[in-house]
């Protein structure tokens, strides 16, 4: 038996990827996302040959699941051998729905990862569980409550807003995982689940920029923030993101582009004193 539940926020080999490993008191591992293919060797080290009870994927962007796809392709996840894989991804056809503001960018976005995921889908046979809002999972002393999954009306920023949001808790601590949820997804999360959000820690939405609004963080009221951010994102005042760089898309109000400077001000206002940032190295967090 381990004395504590421990969560590692794995540092970036590829820039600003998202990867967490939770080791339960019974020495089982839970992986969240995992990052890109080049992040796999370090992830493997932190798993250290333990049994992987669950591999949870927040959404299909490659800075989150690129490594998962490469491992599934290479040898069917044999190096990790997770008992179950949890996710809920939208279909490729969502990029073709009526109200998508930037059709080409959305098509590009979806075609980068969804077809690759569908290719490895057969290897998940007998292992996969599709997550839904309201689901509760239990792994030893770790409870996971699913608070949000994608919906077809969120089309301005559909891949980020397809992030599965969940609250991970032990008898001592709780962490809210926001994935890359954007402002509009955050509006729905707040409307439906504000009473469920309060947590000791929060994984900052979309690497700390262009994510959910202040009211979501105020409902979480975290003591500590966990940022999957490289130097550029963490230190940069303005949100940066290729597709929003055209003035036309800004005018059309694609999404609210909060930069990390503003998000950090919000956290100061909320009185947060502790920040874990992936760029600084692997962070060990006792839960
Ligand atoms: Fe991301």
PDB file of C-alpha atoms and ligand atoms in Angstrom:
ATOM      1  CA  UNK A   1       0.000   0.000   0.000  1.00  0.00           C
ATOM      2  CA  UNK A   2       1.218   3.499  -0.805  1.00  0.00           C
ATOM      3  CA  UNK A   3       0.799   6.096   1.920  1.00  0.00           C
ATOM      4  CA  UNK A   4      -0.777   8.685  -0.390  1.00  0.00           C
ATOM      5  CA  UNK A   5      -2.504   9.021  -3.705  1.00  0.00           C
ATOM      6  CA  UNK A   6       0.014  10.773  -5.958  1.00  0.00           C
ATOM      7  CA  UNK A   7      -0.600  12.665  -9.171  1.00  0.00           C
ATOM      8  CA  UNK A   8       2.232  13.466 -11.575  1.00  0.00           C
ATOM      9  CA  UNK A   9       1.798  16.227 -14.093  1.00  0.00           C
ATOM     10  CA  UNK A  10       4.339  15.045 -16.656  1.00  0.00           C
ATOM     11  CA  UNK A  11       6.595  17.738 -18.072  1.00  0.00           C
ATOM     12  CA  UNK A  12       6.550  18.486 -21.765  1.00  0.00           C
ATOM     13  CA  UNK A  13       8.787  16.733 -24.240  1.00  0.00           C
ATOM     14  CA  UNK A  14       6.492  18.132 -26.928  1.00  0.00           C
ATOM     15  CA  UNK A  15       5.404  21.673 -26.153  1.00  0.00           C
ATOM     16  CA  UNK A  16       2.351  22.385 -23.955  1.00  0.00           C
ATOM     17  CA  UNK A  17       0.996  18.866 -24.164  1.00  0.00           C
ATOM     18  CA  UNK A  18      -1.258  17.472 -21.434  1.00  0.00           C
ATOM     19  CA  UNK A  19      -0.313  14.353 -19.511  1.00  0.00           C
ATOM     20  CA  UNK A  20      -1.134  13.174 -16.001  1.00  0.00           C
ATOM     21  CA  UNK A  21      -0.520   9.937 -14.119  1.00  0.00           C
ATOM     22  CA  UNK A  22      -2.327   9.159 -10.880  1.00  0.00           C
ATOM     23  CA  UNK A  23      -0.941   6.376  -8.695  1.00  0.00           C
ATOM     24  CA  UNK A  24      -3.494   4.996  -6.247  1.00  0.00           C
ATOM     25  CA  UNK A  25      -2.733   3.710  -2.769  1.00  0.00           C
ATOM     26  CA  UNK A  26      -3.043   0.181  -4.152  1.00  0.00           C
ATOM     27  CA  UNK A  27      -0.375   1.086  -6.696  1.00  0.00           C
ATOM     28  CA  UNK A  28      -2.592   1.102  -9.777  1.00  0.00           C
ATOM     29  CA  UNK A  29      -2.149   3.826 -12.386  1.00  0.00           C
ATOM     30  CA  UNK A  30      -4.621   6.111 -14.149  1.00  0.00           C
ATOM     31  CA  UNK A  31      -3.446   8.028 -17.218  1.00  0.00           C
ATOM     32  CA  UNK A  32      -5.101  11.226 -18.393  1.00  0.00           C
ATOM     33  CA  UNK A  33      -4.346  12.118 -22.050  1.00  0.00           C
ATOM     34  CA  UNK A  34      -0.567  11.507 -22.323  1.00  0.00           C
ATOM     35  CA  UNK A  35       0.598  14.060 -24.883  1.00  0.00           C
ATOM     36  CA  UNK A  36       2.284  13.484 -28.232  1.00  0.00           C
ATOM     37  CA  UNK A  37       4.300  10.464 -29.468  1.00  0.00           C
ATOM     38  CA  UNK A  38       7.571  11.980 -28.199  1.00  0.00           C
ATOM     39  CA  UNK A  39       6.075  12.222 -24.688  1.00  0.00           C
ATOM     40  CA  UNK A  40       5.603   8.455 -24.435  1.00  0.00           C
ATOM     41  CA  UNK A  41       9.038   7.444 -23.065  1.00  0.00           C
ATOM     42  CA  UNK A  42       8.653   9.726 -20.014  1.00  0.00           C
ATOM     43  CA  UNK A  43       5.061   8.602 -19.485  1.00  0.00           C
ATOM     44  CA  UNK A  44       6.264   5.000 -19.518  1.00  0.00           C
ATOM     45  CA  UNK A  45       8.846   5.815 -16.855  1.00  0.00           C
ATOM     46  CA  UNK A  46       6.196   7.207 -14.545  1.00  0.00           C
ATOM     47  CA  UNK A  47       3.935   4.207 -15.071  1.00  0.00           C
ATOM     48  CA  UNK A  48       6.921   2.104 -14.051  1.00  0.00           C
ATOM     49  CA  UNK A  49       5.345  -1.197 -15.028  1.00  0.00           C
ATOM     50  CA  UNK A  50       2.268  -0.687 -12.824  1.00  0.00           C
ATOM     51  CA  UNK A  51      -1.141  -1.971 -13.778  1.00  0.00           C
ATOM     52  CA  UNK A  52      -3.014   0.772 -15.683  1.00  0.00           C
ATOM     53  CA  UNK A  53      -6.632   0.698 -14.496  1.00  0.00           C
ATOM     54  CA  UNK A  54      -7.785   3.453 -16.827  1.00  0.00           C
ATOM     55  CA  UNK A  55      -6.607   5.656 -19.675  1.00  0.00           C
ATOM     56  CA  UNK A  56      -8.891   8.675 -19.937  1.00  0.00           C
ATOM     57  CA  UNK A  57      -8.797  10.867 -23.060  1.00  0.00           C
ATOM     58  CA  UNK A  58     -10.244  14.384 -22.720  1.00  0.00           C
ATOM     59  CA  UNK A  59     -10.562  15.170 -26.438  1.00  0.00           C
ATOM     60  CA  UNK A  60      -9.018  14.287 -29.770  1.00  0.00           C
ATOM     61  CA  UNK A  61      -6.399  17.002 -30.299  1.00  0.00           C
ATOM     62  CA  UNK A  62      -2.962  15.543 -30.901  1.00  0.00           C
ATOM     63  CA  UNK A  63      -1.243  17.420 -28.054  1.00  0.00           C
ATOM     64  CA  UNK A  64      -3.479  15.222 -25.868  1.00  0.00           C
ATOM     65  CA  UNK A  65      -3.884  11.893 -27.663  1.00  0.00           C
ATOM     66  CA  UNK A  66      -1.140  11.822 -30.323  1.00  0.00           C
ATOM     67  CA  UNK A  67       0.921   9.496 -28.125  1.00  0.00           C
ATOM     68  CA  UNK A  68      -2.049   7.248 -27.398  1.00  0.00           C
ATOM     69  CA  UNK A  69      -2.703   6.853 -31.134  1.00  0.00           C
ATOM     70  CA  UNK A  70       0.962   6.131 -31.898  1.00  0.00           C
ATOM     71  CA  UNK A  71       1.143   3.475 -29.158  1.00  0.00           C
ATOM     72  CA  UNK A  72      -2.109   1.883 -30.323  1.00  0.00           C
ATOM     73  CA  UNK A  73      -0.787   1.790 -33.883  1.00  0.00           C
ATOM     74  CA  UNK A  74       2.617   0.458 -32.908  1.00  0.00           C
ATOM     75  CA  UNK A  75       1.600  -2.494 -30.773  1.00  0.00           C
ATOM     76  CA  UNK A  76      -1.990  -2.095 -29.588  1.00  0.00           C
ATOM     77  CA  UNK A  77      -0.963  -0.223 -26.387  1.00  0.00           C
ATOM     78  CA  UNK A  78       1.034  -3.280 -25.254  1.00  0.00           C
ATOM     79  CA  UNK A  79       3.543  -1.197 -23.261  1.00  0.00           C
ATOM     80  CA  UNK A  80       0.717   0.214 -21.116  1.00  0.00           C
ATOM     81  CA  UNK A  81      -1.960  -2.460 -21.410  1.00  0.00           C
ATOM     82  CA  UNK A  82      -4.756  -0.354 -19.876  1.00  0.00           C
ATOM     83  CA  UNK A  83      -7.728  -2.304 -18.494  1.00  0.00           C
ATOM     84  CA  UNK A  84     -10.088   0.276 -19.960  1.00  0.00           C
ATOM     85  CA  UNK A  85      -9.962   3.374 -22.174  1.00  0.00           C
ATOM     86  CA  UNK A  86     -12.493   6.158 -21.541  1.00  0.00           C
ATOM     87  CA  UNK A  87     -13.500   8.972 -23.883  1.00  0.00           C
ATOM     88  CA  UNK A  88     -16.346  10.569 -25.822  1.00  0.00           C
ATOM     89  CA  UNK A  89     -15.304  12.076 -29.161  1.00  0.00           C
ATOM     90  CA  UNK A  90     -17.573  13.744 -31.725  1.00  0.00           C
ATOM     91  CA  UNK A  91     -17.922  12.248 -35.217  1.00  0.00           C
ATOM     92  CA  UNK A  92     -16.037  13.641 -38.189  1.00  0.00           C
ATOM     93  CA  UNK A  93     -19.412  14.821 -39.545  1.00  0.00           C
ATOM     94  CA  UNK A  94     -19.672  17.483 -36.807  1.00  0.00           C
ATOM     95  CA  UNK A  95     -17.239  19.586 -38.864  1.00  0.00           C
ATOM     96  CA  UNK A  96     -19.874  19.660 -41.604  1.00  0.00           C
ATOM     97  CA  UNK A  97     -22.764  20.912 -39.432  1.00  0.00           C
ATOM     98  CA  UNK A  98     -24.590  24.103 -40.410  1.00  0.00           C
ATOM     99  CA  UNK A  99     -23.336  26.701 -37.958  1.00  0.00           C
ATOM    100  CA  UNK A 100     -19.583  26.047 -38.061  1.00  0.00           C
ATOM    101  CA  UNK A 101     -18.099  29.541 -38.365  1.00  0.00           C
ATOM    102  CA  UNK A 102     -14.809  28.635 -40.022  1.00  0.00           C
ATOM    103  CA  UNK A 103     -15.538  25.511 -42.042  1.00  0.00           C
ATOM    104  CA  UNK A 104     -12.045  25.048 -43.461  1.00  0.00           C
ATOM    105  CA  UNK A 105     -10.254  25.452 -40.147  1.00  0.00           C
ATOM    106  CA  UNK A 106     -12.711  23.071 -38.476  1.00  0.00           C
ATOM    107  CA  UNK A 107     -12.326  20.473 -41.228  1.00  0.00           C
ATOM    108  CA  UNK A 108      -8.551  20.704 -40.911  1.00  0.00           C
ATOM    109  CA  UNK A 109      -8.806  20.417 -37.155  1.00  0.00           C
ATOM    110  CA  UNK A 110     -11.008  17.324 -37.247  1.00  0.00           C
ATOM    111  CA  UNK A 111      -9.121  15.636 -40.068  1.00  0.00           C
ATOM    112  CA  UNK A 112      -5.851  15.860 -38.115  1.00  0.00           C
ATOM    113  CA  UNK A 113      -6.914  13.399 -35.460  1.00  0.00           C
ATOM    114  CA  UNK A 114     -10.368  11.824 -35.814  1.00  0.00           C
ATOM    115  CA  UNK A 115      -9.494   9.611 -38.839  1.00  0.00           C
ATOM    116  CA  UNK A 116      -6.296   8.460 -37.103  1.00  0.00           C
ATOM    117  CA  UNK A 117      -8.307   7.610 -34.009  1.00  0.00           C
ATOM    118  CA  UNK A 118     -10.896   5.731 -36.067  1.00  0.00           C
ATOM    119  CA  UNK A 119      -8.070   3.739 -37.604  1.00  0.00           C
ATOM    120  CA  UNK A 120      -6.946   2.412 -34.218  1.00  0.00           C
ATOM    121  CA  UNK A 121     -10.532   2.091 -32.944  1.00  0.00           C
ATOM    122  CA  UNK A 122     -10.724  -1.685 -33.608  1.00  0.00           C
ATOM    123  CA  UNK A 123      -7.752  -2.254 -31.283  1.00  0.00           C
ATOM    124  CA  UNK A 124      -9.869  -0.858 -28.408  1.00  0.00           C
ATOM    125  CA  UNK A 125     -12.463  -3.594 -28.797  1.00  0.00           C
ATOM    126  CA  UNK A 126     -13.444  -4.887 -25.367  1.00  0.00           C
ATOM    127  CA  UNK A 127     -11.562  -2.058 -23.641  1.00  0.00           C
ATOM    128  CA  UNK A 128     -13.439   1.126 -24.494  1.00  0.00           C
ATOM    129  CA  UNK A 129     -16.102   2.936 -22.508  1.00  0.00           C
ATOM    130  CA  UNK A 130     -17.865   6.016 -23.883  1.00  0.00           C
ATOM    131  CA  UNK A 131     -18.261   8.585 -21.123  1.00  0.00           C
ATOM    132  CA  UNK A 132     -21.458  10.516 -20.465  1.00  0.00           C
ATOM    133  CA  UNK A 133     -22.362  13.390 -18.199  1.00  0.00           C
ATOM    134  CA  UNK A 134     -23.385  11.992 -14.810  1.00  0.00           C
ATOM    135  CA  UNK A 135     -21.134   8.910 -15.024  1.00  0.00           C
ATOM    136  CA  UNK A 136     -19.168   7.989 -11.919  1.00  0.00           C
ATOM    137  CA  UNK A 137     -16.037   5.837 -12.126  1.00  0.00           C
ATOM    138  CA  UNK A 138     -14.185   4.353  -9.182  1.00  0.00           C
ATOM    139  CA  UNK A 139     -10.562   3.211  -9.167  1.00  0.00           C
ATOM    140  CA  UNK A 140      -9.423   2.211  -5.681  1.00  0.00           C
ATOM    141  CA  UNK A 141      -9.822   5.412  -3.578  1.00  0.00           C
ATOM    142  CA  UNK A 142     -10.097   7.659  -6.665  1.00  0.00           C
ATOM    143  CA  UNK A 143     -13.565   8.754  -7.789  1.00  0.00           C
ATOM    144  CA  UNK A 144     -14.207  10.400 -11.154  1.00  0.00           C
ATOM    145  CA  UNK A 145     -17.444  12.268 -11.809  1.00  0.00           C
ATOM    146  CA  UNK A 146     -18.146  13.249 -15.406  1.00  0.00           C
ATOM    147  CA  UNK A 147     -19.663  16.741 -15.613  1.00  0.00           C
ATOM    148  CA  UNK A 148     -19.644  17.546 -19.325  1.00  0.00           C
ATOM    149  CA  UNK A 149     -19.335  15.804 -22.684  1.00  0.00           C
ATOM    150  CA  UNK A 150     -19.579  17.226 -26.217  1.00  0.00           C
ATOM    151  CA  UNK A 151     -22.842  18.387 -27.760  1.00  0.00           C
ATOM    152  CA  UNK A 152     -23.761  19.083 -31.327  1.00  0.00           C
ATOM    153  CA  UNK A 153     -24.838  22.698 -30.824  1.00  0.00           C
ATOM    154  CA  UNK A 154     -21.305  23.825 -29.896  1.00  0.00           C
ATOM    155  CA  UNK A 155     -19.859  24.554 -33.312  1.00  0.00           C
ATOM    156  CA  UNK A 156     -17.714  27.684 -33.008  1.00  0.00           C
ATOM    157  CA  UNK A 157     -14.824  25.850 -31.397  1.00  0.00           C
ATOM    158  CA  UNK A 158     -16.044  22.284 -31.695  1.00  0.00           C
ATOM    159  CA  UNK A 159     -12.944  20.214 -30.993  1.00  0.00           C
ATOM    160  CA  UNK A 160     -11.935  22.097 -27.843  1.00  0.00           C
ATOM    161  CA  UNK A 161     -15.565  22.225 -26.730  1.00  0.00           C
ATOM    162  CA  UNK A 162     -15.745  18.446 -27.144  1.00  0.00           C
ATOM    163  CA  UNK A 163     -13.514  18.134 -24.063  1.00  0.00           C
ATOM    164  CA  UNK A 164     -14.848  15.775 -21.438  1.00  0.00           C
ATOM    165  CA  UNK A 165     -14.837  17.610 -18.099  1.00  0.00           C
ATOM    166  CA  UNK A 166     -14.562  15.591 -14.898  1.00  0.00           C
ATOM    167  CA  UNK A 167     -13.897  15.983 -11.221  1.00  0.00           C
ATOM    168  CA  UNK A 168     -11.345  13.578  -9.802  1.00  0.00           C
ATOM    169  CA  UNK A 169     -11.425  13.152  -6.043  1.00  0.00           C
ATOM    170  CA  UNK A 170      -9.902  11.174  -3.220  1.00  0.00           C
ATOM    171  CA  UNK A 171     -11.111  11.330   0.389  1.00  0.00           C
ATOM    172  CA  UNK A 172      -8.631  14.219   0.846  1.00  0.00           C
ATOM    173  CA  UNK A 173      -8.405  16.274  -2.350  1.00  0.00           C
ATOM    174  CA  UNK A 174     -10.212  17.056  -5.563  1.00  0.00           C
ATOM    175  CA  UNK A 175      -9.068  18.196  -9.001  1.00  0.00           C
ATOM    176  CA  UNK A 176     -11.309  19.546 -11.728  1.00  0.00           C
ATOM    177  CA  UNK A 177     -10.096  18.598 -15.220  1.00  0.00           C
ATOM    178  CA  UNK A 178     -11.303  21.018 -17.898  1.00  0.00           C
ATOM    179  CA  UNK A 179      -9.319  19.654 -20.857  1.00  0.00           C
ATOM    180  CA  UNK A 180      -9.320  22.296 -23.568  1.00  0.00           C
ATOM    181  CA  UNK A 181     -12.880  23.471 -22.938  1.00  0.00           C
ATOM    182  CA  UNK A 182     -13.545  26.850 -24.550  1.00  0.00           C
ATOM    183  CA  UNK A 183     -15.662  29.815 -23.429  1.00  0.00           C
ATOM    184  CA  UNK A 184     -18.957  28.534 -24.854  1.00  0.00           C
ATOM    185  CA  UNK A 185     -18.508  25.042 -23.459  1.00  0.00           C
ATOM    186  CA  UNK A 186     -17.678  26.779 -20.176  1.00  0.00           C
ATOM    187  CA  UNK A 187     -20.986  28.671 -20.322  1.00  0.00           C
ATOM    188  CA  UNK A 188     -22.898  25.382 -20.508  1.00  0.00           C
ATOM    189  CA  UNK A 189     -20.767  23.758 -17.816  1.00  0.00           C
ATOM    190  CA  UNK A 190     -21.478  26.719 -15.539  1.00  0.00           C
ATOM    191  CA  UNK A 191     -25.194  26.738 -16.271  1.00  0.00           C
ATOM    192  CA  UNK A 192     -25.665  23.030 -15.689  1.00  0.00           C
ATOM    193  CA  UNK A 193     -23.089  22.118 -13.083  1.00  0.00           C
ATOM    194  CA  UNK A 194     -21.875  25.156 -11.151  1.00  0.00           C
ATOM    195  CA  UNK A 195     -22.941  23.481  -7.889  1.00  0.00           C
ATOM    196  CA  UNK A 196     -20.643  20.523  -8.654  1.00  0.00           C
ATOM    197  CA  UNK A 197     -17.493  22.436  -9.588  1.00  0.00           C
ATOM    198  CA  UNK A 198     -15.900  23.374  -6.244  1.00  0.00           C
ATOM    199  CA  UNK A 199     -12.496  21.656  -6.142  1.00  0.00           C
ATOM    200  CA  UNK A 200      -9.133  22.057  -4.430  1.00  0.00           C
ATOM    201  CA  UNK A 201      -7.280  22.226  -7.739  1.00  0.00           C
ATOM    202  CA  UNK A 202      -8.060  22.894 -11.368  1.00  0.00           C
ATOM    203  CA  UNK A 203      -6.388  21.938 -14.617  1.00  0.00           C
ATOM    204  CA  UNK A 204      -6.559  25.225 -16.481  1.00  0.00           C
ATOM    205  CA  UNK A 205      -8.754  25.061 -19.567  1.00  0.00           C
ATOM    206  CA  UNK A 206      -7.014  25.105 -22.956  1.00  0.00           C
ATOM    207  CA  UNK A 207      -3.527  25.508 -21.470  1.00  0.00           C
ATOM    208  CA  UNK A 208      -4.641  28.668 -19.651  1.00  0.00           C
ATOM    209  CA  UNK A 209      -5.738  30.701 -22.651  1.00  0.00           C
ATOM    210  CA  UNK A 210      -8.978  31.063 -24.618  1.00  0.00           C
ATOM    211  CA  UNK A 211     -10.633  28.659 -22.213  1.00  0.00           C
ATOM    212  CA  UNK A 212     -13.594  28.920 -19.866  1.00  0.00           C
ATOM    213  CA  UNK A 213     -14.585  32.237 -18.288  1.00  0.00           C
ATOM    214  CA  UNK A 214     -13.913  33.664 -14.846  1.00  0.00           C
ATOM    215  CA  UNK A 215     -17.260  32.546 -13.438  1.00  0.00           C
ATOM    216  CA  UNK A 216     -16.290  28.891 -13.948  1.00  0.00           C
ATOM    217  CA  UNK A 217     -13.041  29.377 -12.029  1.00  0.00           C
ATOM    218  CA  UNK A 218     -14.921  31.313  -9.330  1.00  0.00           C
ATOM    219  CA  UNK A 219     -17.283  28.355  -8.905  1.00  0.00           C
ATOM    220  CA  UNK A 220     -14.288  26.002  -8.659  1.00  0.00           C
ATOM    221  CA  UNK A 221     -12.564  28.391  -6.216  1.00  0.00           C
ATOM    222  CA  UNK A 222      -9.267  26.474  -6.426  1.00  0.00           C
ATOM    223  CA  UNK A 223      -6.358  26.631  -4.012  1.00  0.00           C
ATOM    224  CA  UNK A 224      -3.981  25.566  -6.759  1.00  0.00           C
ATOM    225  CA  UNK A 225      -3.898  25.850 -10.546  1.00  0.00           C
ATOM    226  CA  UNK A 226      -2.330  23.286 -12.852  1.00  0.00           C
ATOM    227  CA  UNK A 227      -1.176  24.687 -16.196  1.00  0.00           C
ATOM    228  CA  UNK A 228      -0.206  22.588 -19.210  1.00  0.00           C
ATOM    229  CA  UNK A 229       1.731  25.485 -20.675  1.00  0.00           C
ATOM    230  CA  UNK A 230       5.065  26.124 -22.303  1.00  0.00           C
ATOM    231  CA  UNK A 231       7.037  29.314 -21.684  1.00  0.00           C
ATOM    232  CA  UNK A 232       5.411  31.109 -24.615  1.00  0.00           C
ATOM    233  CA  UNK A 233       1.831  30.414 -23.568  1.00  0.00           C
ATOM    234  CA  UNK A 234       2.426  30.948 -19.859  1.00  0.00           C
ATOM    235  CA  UNK A 235       4.324  34.214 -20.191  1.00  0.00           C
ATOM    236  CA  UNK A 236       2.503  35.624 -23.190  1.00  0.00           C
ATOM    237  CA  UNK A 237      -0.126  38.217 -22.427  1.00  0.00           C
ATOM    238  CA  UNK A 238      -2.281  37.717 -25.494  1.00  0.00           C
ATOM    239  CA  UNK A 239      -3.971  34.542 -26.529  1.00  0.00           C
ATOM    240  CA  UNK A 240      -2.434  33.283 -29.723  1.00  0.00           C
ATOM    241  CA  UNK A 241      -3.983  30.787 -32.031  1.00  0.00           C
ATOM    242  CA  UNK A 242      -3.478  30.706 -35.772  1.00  0.00           C
ATOM    243  CA  UNK A 243      -7.078  30.747 -37.021  1.00  0.00           C
ATOM    244  CA  UNK A 244      -7.993  33.797 -34.921  1.00  0.00           C
ATOM    245  CA  UNK A 245      -5.233  35.875 -36.404  1.00  0.00           C
ATOM    246  CA  UNK A 246      -7.407  37.066 -39.254  1.00  0.00           C
ATOM    247  CA  UNK A 247      -9.298  40.247 -38.513  1.00  0.00           C
ATOM    248  CA  UNK A 248     -12.366  38.909 -40.251  1.00  0.00           C
ATOM    249  CA  UNK A 249     -12.723  35.992 -37.872  1.00  0.00           C
ATOM    250  CA  UNK A 250     -12.236  38.317 -34.910  1.00  0.00           C
ATOM    251  CA  UNK A 251     -15.044  40.511 -36.194  1.00  0.00           C
ATOM    252  CA  UNK A 252     -17.283  37.517 -36.664  1.00  0.00           C
ATOM    253  CA  UNK A 253     -16.722  36.798 -33.006  1.00  0.00           C
ATOM    254  CA  UNK A 254     -15.549  33.250 -33.378  1.00  0.00           C
ATOM    255  CA  UNK A 255     -14.628  32.797 -29.744  1.00  0.00           C
ATOM    256  CA  UNK A 256     -13.497  34.924 -26.817  1.00  0.00           C
ATOM    257  CA  UNK A 257      -9.721  34.922 -26.841  1.00  0.00           C
ATOM    258  CA  UNK A 258      -8.629  35.327 -23.250  1.00  0.00           C
ATOM    259  CA  UNK A 259      -4.842  35.282 -22.974  1.00  0.00           C
ATOM    260  CA  UNK A 260      -2.948  33.768 -20.062  1.00  0.00           C
ATOM    261  CA  UNK A 261      -2.179  37.237 -18.681  1.00  0.00           C
ATOM    262  CA  UNK A 262      -5.885  37.764 -18.051  1.00  0.00           C
ATOM    263  CA  UNK A 263      -6.403  34.223 -16.743  1.00  0.00           C
ATOM    264  CA  UNK A 264      -3.523  34.752 -14.311  1.00  0.00           C
ATOM    265  CA  UNK A 265      -5.087  38.022 -13.122  1.00  0.00           C
ATOM    266  CA  UNK A 266      -8.317  36.152 -12.485  1.00  0.00           C
ATOM    267  CA  UNK A 267      -6.447  33.590 -10.379  1.00  0.00           C
ATOM    268  CA  UNK A 268      -4.829  36.406  -8.387  1.00  0.00           C
ATOM    269  CA  UNK A 269      -8.289  37.863  -7.760  1.00  0.00           C
ATOM    270  CA  UNK A 270      -9.462  34.444  -6.541  1.00  0.00           C
ATOM    271  CA  UNK A 271      -6.487  34.341  -4.168  1.00  0.00           C
ATOM    272  CA  UNK A 272      -4.702  31.346  -5.697  1.00  0.00           C
ATOM    273  CA  UNK A 273      -1.163  31.084  -4.355  1.00  0.00           C
ATOM    274  CA  UNK A 274       0.036  27.790  -5.846  1.00  0.00           C
ATOM    275  CA  UNK A 275       0.654  27.219  -9.544  1.00  0.00           C
ATOM    276  CA  UNK A 276       1.983  24.050 -11.125  1.00  0.00           C
ATOM    277  CA  UNK A 277       3.222  24.597 -14.689  1.00  0.00           C
ATOM    278  CA  UNK A 278       4.325  21.786 -17.002  1.00  0.00           C
ATOM    279  CA  UNK A 279       7.160  23.877 -18.486  1.00  0.00           C
ATOM    280  CA  UNK A 280       8.933  23.860 -15.084  1.00  0.00           C
ATOM    281  CA  UNK A 281       9.334  20.080 -14.917  1.00  0.00           C
ATOM    282  CA  UNK A 282       7.247  17.136 -13.793  1.00  0.00           C
ATOM    283  CA  UNK A 283       5.109  18.177 -10.850  1.00  0.00           C
ATOM    284  CA  UNK A 284       4.357  15.727  -8.053  1.00  0.00           C
ATOM    285  CA  UNK A 285       1.070  16.529  -6.362  1.00  0.00           C
ATOM    286  CA  UNK A 286      -0.229  14.648  -3.308  1.00  0.00           C
ATOM    287  CA  UNK A 287      -3.972  14.050  -3.469  1.00  0.00           C
TER     288      UNK A 287
HETATM  289 FE1  LIG B   1      -4.578  21.187 -26.074  1.00  0.00          FE
END
